[in-house]
């Protein structure tokens, strides 16, 4: 494997040199204070880093694609529309500035204090940029006979852990900047939840609604071949997953294409992608994983009395109302689990309209209505909501649609006390600052929507192990549980006798449900819940350690930076 990675790096190096200035690799990071990236105001920069950071980035033009009208993907406020990649880098800078001294202190080397500091700063500069960006263009023949050229991108932010991991989205608004930003978020997200992957992201610049199923299959399979030719896909190299406008079907096409071409001799070929159908090596619980993870993330904080007292709320879901922006996969499953545990959904927003019902909206009925009608507008027992659904009266607001929806123009109007970021990057730095000033708790995206990559990790392991979870132990656990009950019954009968007949031992309903042993879905759900709980505790401890209050985003970045830094520091660096 080391030789293979080295070969890949040699192939990637010329590609990086050939990219135009608009698609250059991550900006140079200087030790001297640098100018601000365009789109970042001085006020915002001071909030992000406190002082000009040693890892601040040089000026870089904002891609024109970000200036086009694009629904949820556009910032809600054109005056607060920072470069997405710069946004992520700015949050990184703030976390790095806070944790630098601790990293220096923790270094156990024979270097001087100044040498240790230079080592820490150097590794932080290594972590920040995007390592590789692949840009491809390829032709497809449409059903009408016309030819069309399709653009696609794949960004690999970090190989501190391999393989890289990140979804593939289909959208006309895909850009190099967007995939780089999302790839960097994936690196930090995986670190926060202790999933041993580097971050990556891909995008194909199409509107999938304008293509037939046959055309989408052609595009997906050709994009897979392009990734494989350049070493950007493989079980130990780079593992894609579903994202916006992609799902099980597309992942199945990717797995089949790779397995019948570049992966023909690889026994682990099915592990080249996750989010597949069960019949193709997928795992139970993957479809709902991100939404379920959002629920668990909210649960861990809403049950914490110390945080709820800060917000003036009582712990638990029972008296809470919530609003969802975006009724896709993440929004639907988040709504379903919150509803199941006692919270009440009073509003749902989509691109074509918002609905409201102060008495509550049933997620199953809304799902069926949308499947039958293609929209949530006109849902029975609801009224249209004319304003911004994010500003509605509720306790919890869940932006689960696109980036930069909460900006300085509407952050002051948000009535919810908890902002749960189901989408990637829905809050701009200016809005984040306003929320902190208003004592609103923001549960950050890099933690909250990590359920998808967590269960993808379980699926990847399943594919490498070539056996489903629970298969080897299912019968043994079931027999052991029955023997346990029989042992208890025999012990009681020996003690008290059987004068009045056998002494019945009746298991509780909870034990009865588990007596047959854990299924694959049970194991996945349990593993996800444990991962989200452990990561939440780590964020809480870090927030307390550095006296960050409700700034959970910075606490999460500090955790991620510490973990990635440790990998680089202990592995050492070569060819430097």
XYZ file of C-alpha atoms in Angstrom:
576
model
C 0.000 0.000 0.000
C 2.720 2.624 0.732
C 4.129 2.139 -2.764
C 0.689 2.532 -4.269
C 0.018 5.777 -2.408
C 3.389 7.064 -3.477
C 2.595 6.280 -7.095
C -0.673 8.104 -6.805
C 1.037 11.170 -5.398
C 3.408 11.241 -8.377
C 0.465 11.123 -10.745
C -1.322 13.892 -8.891
C 1.625 16.288 -8.797
C 1.650 17.235 -12.510
C -2.123 17.558 -12.446
C -1.909 20.185 -9.728
C 0.621 22.154 -11.761
C -1.592 22.147 -14.854
C -4.611 23.660 -13.111
C -5.436 27.234 -13.966
C -5.164 29.997 -11.404
C -8.884 29.782 -10.673
C -8.490 26.098 -9.736
C -5.157 26.265 -7.951
C -4.454 24.191 -4.895
C -5.113 25.585 -1.440
C -3.653 29.067 -0.848
C -0.135 29.512 0.485
C -0.062 29.906 4.242
C 2.462 32.419 5.548
C 3.807 32.934 9.054
C 3.520 36.698 8.611
C 0.083 38.393 8.845
C -1.535 38.350 5.408
C -4.349 40.214 3.766
C -7.874 38.942 4.135
C -9.501 36.696 1.555
C -12.060 38.619 -0.458
C -15.537 38.224 0.979
C -14.285 38.333 4.588
C -14.780 41.615 6.385
C -12.303 42.794 9.041
C -15.073 42.587 11.649
C -15.790 38.983 10.705
C -12.089 38.140 10.658
C -11.599 39.559 14.142
C -14.452 37.381 15.373
C -12.991 34.274 13.754
C -9.400 34.624 14.918
C -9.322 37.379 17.514
C -6.105 38.748 15.998
C -4.534 38.299 12.552
C -3.831 34.575 12.575
C -0.548 32.947 11.659
C -2.573 30.675 9.378
C -4.552 33.439 7.666
C -4.874 32.998 3.930
C -3.947 35.284 1.089
C -6.447 36.975 -1.237
C -8.310 34.650 -3.564
C -11.127 35.502 -5.977
C -14.624 34.305 -5.177
C -15.775 31.933 -7.938
C -18.448 33.401 -10.178
C -20.595 30.332 -9.601
C -21.215 31.494 -6.049
C -22.751 34.708 -7.327
C -25.579 33.076 -9.242
C -29.068 32.667 -7.878
C -29.247 29.100 -6.611
C -32.053 28.636 -4.161
C -31.000 27.072 -0.883
C -27.370 27.049 -1.998
C -27.188 30.841 -2.022
C -26.706 32.890 1.101
C -29.964 34.320 2.362
C -28.206 37.698 2.505
C -26.162 38.875 -0.499
C -24.297 41.272 1.811
C -23.190 38.361 4.015
C -22.084 35.821 1.415
C -18.512 34.849 2.318
C -16.469 32.459 0.258
C -17.458 28.996 1.533
C -13.915 27.640 1.677
C -12.736 30.822 3.421
C -15.565 30.355 5.915
C -14.314 26.899 6.865
C -10.700 28.092 6.994
C -11.728 30.991 9.218
C -13.369 28.660 11.734
C -10.230 26.513 11.596
C -8.081 29.588 12.337
C -10.078 30.386 15.451
C -9.753 26.846 16.766
C -6.028 26.730 15.927
C -5.364 30.025 17.717
C -7.031 28.688 20.867
C -5.324 25.277 20.927
C -1.796 26.212 19.776
C -0.326 26.723 23.251
C -1.759 23.408 24.450
C -0.301 21.572 21.447
C 3.125 23.064 22.160
C 2.884 22.068 25.807
C 1.875 18.498 24.955
C 4.821 17.888 22.590
C 7.198 15.402 24.207
C 10.384 16.090 22.252
C 13.885 17.292 23.124
C 13.432 20.476 21.106
C 13.550 23.949 22.560
C 10.304 25.791 23.283
C 10.732 27.871 20.125
C 11.390 24.787 17.989
C 8.292 23.116 19.404
C 6.198 26.142 18.530
C 7.576 26.196 14.993
C 6.777 22.482 14.671
C 3.186 23.051 15.819
C 2.699 25.975 13.464
C 4.159 23.983 10.596
C 1.841 21.018 11.137
C -1.165 23.346 11.424
C -0.195 24.837 8.060
C -0.050 21.302 6.638
C -3.522 20.411 7.950
C -5.335 23.418 6.527
C -5.072 23.314 2.700
C -6.762 20.904 0.291
C -4.208 18.319 -0.894
C -5.637 17.369 -4.303
C -8.374 18.636 -6.603
C -9.366 16.738 -9.750
C -11.340 18.479 -12.484
C -12.742 16.388 -15.344
C -14.839 16.994 -18.452
C -16.364 14.156 -20.456
C -18.985 13.779 -23.207
C -22.266 11.885 -23.047
C -24.785 11.165 -25.783
C -28.283 12.145 -24.688
C -31.381 10.124 -25.501
C -32.271 12.725 -28.113
C -29.024 12.074 -29.963
C -27.418 15.336 -28.877
C -23.936 15.384 -27.368
C -23.178 17.186 -24.139
C -20.007 17.822 -22.137
C -20.322 17.264 -18.380
C -18.023 18.773 -15.746
C -17.119 17.068 -12.484
C -14.795 17.614 -9.526
C -13.302 15.577 -6.696
C -11.383 17.221 -3.862
C -9.227 15.324 -1.367
C -8.512 17.544 1.606
C -6.338 15.271 3.722
C -4.656 11.877 3.626
C -3.616 11.875 7.276
C -5.950 8.884 7.406
C -6.796 6.789 4.396
C -9.011 6.241 2.580
C -10.485 9.670 1.982
C -14.255 9.850 2.481
C -16.947 12.159 1.179
C -20.139 12.283 -0.827
C -20.919 12.934 -4.494
C -23.527 15.577 -5.261
C -25.301 16.440 -8.510
C -26.019 20.146 -8.846
C -25.617 22.896 -11.424
C -24.027 25.016 -8.699
C -21.111 22.675 -8.012
C -17.767 24.489 -8.069
C -14.148 23.880 -7.109
C -14.570 26.154 -4.102
C -17.609 24.228 -2.886
C -16.043 20.759 -3.108
C -12.866 22.014 -1.410
C -14.885 23.513 1.442
C -16.979 20.379 1.878
C -13.890 18.146 1.683
C -12.199 20.110 4.467
C -15.372 19.879 6.560
C -15.304 16.105 6.062
C -11.768 15.891 7.465
C -12.780 17.719 10.638
C -16.119 15.903 10.842
C -14.456 12.480 10.723
C -11.981 13.570 13.395
C -14.719 14.863 15.696
C -16.538 11.499 15.708
C -13.340 9.393 15.637
C -13.900 7.893 12.189
C -10.457 7.120 10.670
C -10.904 8.750 7.260
C -9.475 11.775 5.503
C -11.917 14.262 4.020
C -13.054 14.392 0.390
C -16.005 15.584 -1.702
C -17.169 15.322 -5.297
C -19.664 17.133 -7.463
C -21.040 16.738 -10.983
C -22.335 19.931 -12.571
C -25.782 18.826 -13.742
C -29.434 19.237 -12.816
C -30.500 15.582 -12.400
C -34.171 16.478 -12.951
C -33.377 17.290 -16.581
C -31.885 13.885 -17.370
C -33.476 10.480 -17.884
C -32.492 7.500 -15.739
C -30.496 6.128 -18.669
C -28.592 9.401 -19.041
C -27.897 9.622 -15.300
C -26.490 6.095 -15.373
C -24.185 7.033 -18.258
C -22.962 10.118 -16.380
C -22.439 8.252 -13.116
C -20.540 5.368 -14.668
C -18.353 7.641 -16.820
C -17.522 9.859 -13.830
C -16.536 6.721 -11.898
C -14.159 5.695 -14.686
C -12.620 9.176 -14.725
C -12.054 9.005 -10.953
C -10.559 5.511 -11.237
C -8.184 6.506 -14.052
C -6.680 9.229 -11.850
C -6.545 7.188 -8.642
C -9.413 9.044 -6.964
C -11.524 6.013 -6.027
C -10.755 2.684 -4.371
C -11.388 0.825 -1.096
C -8.076 2.012 0.390
C -7.760 5.288 -1.515
C -10.976 7.276 -1.745
C -14.504 6.083 -0.900
C -17.468 8.202 -2.116
C -20.986 8.180 -0.651
C -24.415 9.695 -1.403
C -24.980 13.422 -1.130
C -27.335 15.975 -2.651
C -29.441 14.405 -5.453
C -27.660 11.041 -5.243
C -28.622 7.883 -3.387
C -28.502 4.084 -3.348
C -29.046 3.786 -7.085
C -26.071 5.957 -8.023
C -23.842 4.250 -5.447
C -24.783 0.852 -6.902
C -23.774 2.052 -10.382
C -20.455 3.319 -9.011
C -19.713 0.040 -7.209
C -20.566 -2.036 -10.283
C -18.495 0.153 -12.605
C -15.426 0.039 -10.385
C -15.755 -3.714 -9.727
C -15.960 -4.524 -13.446
C -13.115 -2.214 -14.529
C -10.213 -1.061 -12.328
C -11.297 -3.226 -9.389
C -11.728 -6.425 -11.361
C -9.027 -8.250 -9.364
C -9.761 -6.577 -6.023
C -11.694 -8.806 -3.617
C -12.645 -5.680 -1.637
C -13.985 -3.806 -4.673
C -17.452 -3.343 -3.161
C -15.857 -1.200 -0.421
C -15.029 1.479 -3.017
C -18.269 3.292 -2.159
C -20.800 3.351 0.678
C -24.526 4.025 0.788
C -25.232 1.066 -1.497
C -28.429 -1.039 -1.535
C -28.396 -4.019 0.830
C -28.164 -6.422 -2.123
C -24.966 -4.721 -3.282
C -23.201 -4.801 0.086
C -24.986 -1.936 1.816
C -25.869 -1.833 5.484
C -29.169 -1.567 7.334
C -29.733 1.891 8.763
C -27.605 3.859 6.274
C -30.490 5.756 4.637
C -31.709 7.255 7.906
C -28.224 7.566 9.432
C -27.687 11.315 8.980
C -31.140 12.261 10.265
C -30.848 9.817 13.144
C -27.450 11.299 13.961
C -28.978 14.798 14.009
C -31.559 13.551 16.492
C -28.936 11.949 18.757
C -26.828 15.091 18.601
C -29.725 17.282 19.708
C -30.665 14.700 22.334
C -27.224 14.795 23.959
C -27.355 18.558 24.448
C -31.060 18.998 25.170
C -30.841 16.487 28.039
C -27.910 18.367 29.588
C -29.395 20.486 32.380
C -26.428 22.893 32.515
C -26.855 23.921 28.874
C -30.638 24.109 29.053
C -30.476 26.378 32.110
C -28.260 28.750 30.107
C -30.973 28.892 27.446
C -33.875 29.159 29.871
C -35.301 25.802 28.753
C -36.107 22.598 30.604
C -34.223 19.396 29.693
C -35.888 16.873 27.398
C -38.028 16.884 24.243
C -41.511 16.729 25.744
C -42.410 20.420 25.677
C -40.281 21.435 22.672
C -41.399 22.643 19.262
C -39.210 22.592 16.161
C -39.063 23.777 12.560
C -37.327 22.025 9.650
C -35.933 23.772 6.570
C -35.562 21.172 3.834
C -37.712 18.027 3.707
C -35.179 15.786 1.976
C -33.533 12.705 3.413
C -31.948 14.514 6.377
C -34.986 16.666 7.146
C -37.443 13.778 6.926
C -35.584 11.438 9.274
C -34.687 14.208 11.712
C -38.370 15.137 11.874
C -39.376 11.510 12.306
C -37.105 10.836 15.292
C -37.778 14.153 17.021
C -41.523 13.520 16.644
C -41.151 9.962 17.967
C -39.477 11.181 21.162
C -42.041 13.838 21.997
C -41.045 17.057 20.220
C -43.662 18.751 18.026
C -42.967 19.901 14.461
C -44.841 23.139 13.806
C -43.327 24.153 10.465
C -41.576 22.740 7.401
C -39.969 24.724 4.598
C -39.056 23.761 1.046
C -37.960 25.699 -2.039
C -41.507 25.878 -3.406
C -43.190 26.901 -0.148
C -43.539 26.601 3.613
C -46.290 25.027 5.722
C -47.308 25.708 9.328
C -49.479 24.027 11.950
C -49.102 25.086 15.574
C -50.815 21.831 16.637
C -48.104 19.731 15.010
C -47.347 18.067 11.670
C -47.154 14.270 11.398
C -43.963 13.226 9.545
C -45.402 10.031 8.052
C -48.463 11.806 6.662
C -46.282 14.589 5.237
C -43.923 12.048 3.653
C -46.845 10.239 1.980
C -48.306 13.546 0.788
C -45.018 14.612 -0.797
C -44.548 11.215 -2.472
C -48.013 11.478 -4.028
C -47.925 15.170 -4.950
C -44.249 16.021 -5.375
C -44.527 18.925 -2.923
C -45.416 19.714 0.679
C -47.495 22.731 -0.381
C -51.197 22.099 0.194
C -50.660 19.546 2.956
C -54.006 19.055 4.788
C -54.496 20.697 8.180
C -51.704 23.177 7.521
C -51.534 26.788 6.422
C -48.971 28.452 4.140
C -46.178 30.296 5.968
C -45.241 33.375 3.977
C -42.098 34.478 5.820
C -38.728 32.793 6.269
C -39.495 29.498 8.006
C -36.211 29.751 9.929
C -37.571 32.846 11.716
C -40.738 31.104 12.910
C -41.636 30.798 16.592
C -40.169 27.537 17.967
C -37.607 26.108 20.392
C -35.408 24.276 17.876
C -34.711 25.224 14.266
C -33.079 22.663 11.960
C -31.608 24.083 8.728
C -31.263 20.935 6.611
C -31.158 22.368 3.109
C -28.032 24.264 2.031
C -25.173 26.485 3.075
C -25.297 30.106 4.273
C -29.003 30.251 5.151
C -28.434 31.957 8.503
C -26.710 35.296 7.982
C -26.313 38.620 9.742
C -29.589 39.812 8.182
C -31.773 37.127 9.810
C -29.692 35.888 12.776
C -31.220 38.581 14.985
C -34.723 37.467 13.974
C -34.316 33.779 14.844
C -36.674 33.001 17.726
C -35.411 29.483 18.439
C -32.956 28.983 21.287
C -31.303 25.978 19.615
C -29.978 25.966 16.040
C -29.262 22.373 14.953
C -27.214 22.398 11.745
C -28.425 19.442 9.728
C -26.958 20.917 6.524
C -23.316 21.696 5.804
C -22.319 25.309 6.450
C -25.787 26.843 6.978
C -24.477 29.575 9.318
C -22.112 32.354 8.252
C -19.454 33.580 10.703
C -21.319 36.876 11.205
C -24.503 34.983 12.089
C -22.522 32.727 14.398
C -21.221 35.768 16.272
C -24.733 37.188 16.603
C -26.053 33.884 17.968
C -23.340 33.856 20.648
C -24.231 37.418 21.634
C -27.928 36.485 21.820
C -27.272 33.361 23.903
C -28.510 30.999 21.168
C -26.913 27.552 21.137
C -25.670 26.403 17.723
C -24.954 22.664 17.499
C -22.384 22.647 14.659
C -22.702 20.766 11.392
C -19.317 19.074 11.676
C -20.654 17.153 14.669
C -24.403 17.062 14.166
C -24.632 15.629 10.653
C -21.774 13.142 11.124
C -24.220 10.230 11.428
C -23.945 9.536 7.705
C -20.172 9.122 7.645
C -20.285 7.131 10.898
C -22.612 4.500 9.422
C -20.676 4.652 6.144
C -17.658 3.609 8.192
C -19.637 0.633 9.507
C -20.610 -0.302 5.936
C -17.003 -0.001 4.757
C -15.871 -2.338 7.555
C -18.656 -4.776 6.674
C -17.455 -4.864 3.054
C -13.841 -5.453 4.103
C -14.874 -8.192 6.534
C -17.188 -9.819 3.954
C -19.743 -10.700 6.633
C -22.761 -8.839 7.996
C -22.861 -7.647 11.579
C -24.335 -10.179 13.994
C -24.254 -13.147 11.650
C -21.543 -14.999 13.586
C -23.010 -14.366 17.043
C -26.763 -14.078 16.495
C -27.727 -17.681 17.379
C -25.211 -17.931 20.204
C -26.608 -14.806 21.881
C -30.178 -16.045 21.480
C -29.379 -19.459 23.002
C -27.410 -17.821 25.825
C -30.369 -15.635 26.760
C -32.750 -18.608 26.863
C -30.271 -20.601 28.976
C -30.050 -17.641 31.359
C -33.824 -17.646 31.875
C -33.849 -21.419 32.355
C -31.030 -21.153 34.910
C -32.960 -18.567 36.910
C -36.093 -20.729 36.820
C -34.240 -23.874 37.982
C -32.533 -21.947 40.804
C -35.876 -20.676 42.079
C -37.441 -24.133 41.876
C -34.551 -25.693 43.828
C -34.931 -23.027 46.502
C -38.706 -22.989 46.858
C -39.689 -26.338 45.357
C -42.373 -27.103 42.794
C -45.233 -27.938 45.154
C -47.585 -25.677 43.240
C -46.083 -26.360 39.838
C -43.226 -24.811 37.879
C -42.208 -21.276 38.785
C -42.644 -19.115 35.668
C -39.877 -16.672 34.774
C -41.361 -13.992 32.564
C -38.895 -11.601 30.862
C -39.707 -7.896 30.660
C -40.871 -6.508 27.335
C -37.478 -4.794 26.866
C -35.587 -8.057 27.447
C -38.056 -9.976 25.278
C -37.331 -7.620 22.408
C -33.594 -8.311 22.743
C -33.715 -11.984 23.646
C -33.152 -13.151 20.085
C -29.862 -11.237 19.849
C -28.796 -8.078 18.055
C -29.596 -7.686 14.365
C -27.412 -5.666 12.013
C -29.736 -2.691 12.346
C -29.605 -2.936 16.160
C -25.798 -2.923 16.076
C -25.679 0.024 13.660
C -28.135 2.092 15.707
C -26.304 1.280 18.924
C -22.926 2.145 17.426
C -24.243 5.442 16.049
C -25.828 6.447 19.360
C -22.601 5.638 21.238
C -20.489 7.589 18.731
C -22.682 10.705 18.937
C -22.820 10.566 22.743
C -19.062 10.151 23.155
C -18.326 12.967 20.695
C -20.818 15.274 22.437
C -19.081 14.644 25.774
C -15.737 15.492 24.200
C -17.129 18.771 22.835
C -18.633 19.661 26.215
C -15.337 18.974 27.996
C -13.408 21.104 25.519
C -15.919 23.958 25.777
C -15.517 23.867 29.557
C -11.712 23.565 29.424
C -11.255 26.654 27.243
C -14.207 28.555 28.743
C -16.014 28.749 25.388
C -19.547 28.894 26.792
C -22.054 28.143 24.021
C -19.405 28.277 21.277
C -19.701 24.581 20.489
C -18.386 25.055 16.939
C -14.997 26.257 18.139
C -14.910 23.443 20.702
C -15.564 20.912 17.908
C -12.827 22.438 15.730
C -10.391 22.323 18.649
C -11.149 18.609 19.108
C -10.691 17.927 15.392
C -7.434 19.895 15.178
C -5.991 18.100 18.213
C -6.757 14.673 16.730
C -5.490 15.409 13.209
C -2.408 17.133 14.666
C -1.610 14.074 16.757
C -1.664 11.830 13.683
C 0.746 14.071 11.753
C 2.988 14.608 14.767
C 3.322 10.950 15.724
C 3.566 9.629 12.152
C 6.332 12.093 11.288
C 6.945 13.814 7.973
C 9.106 12.739 5.035
C 10.471 14.538 1.966
C 10.304 17.938 3.692
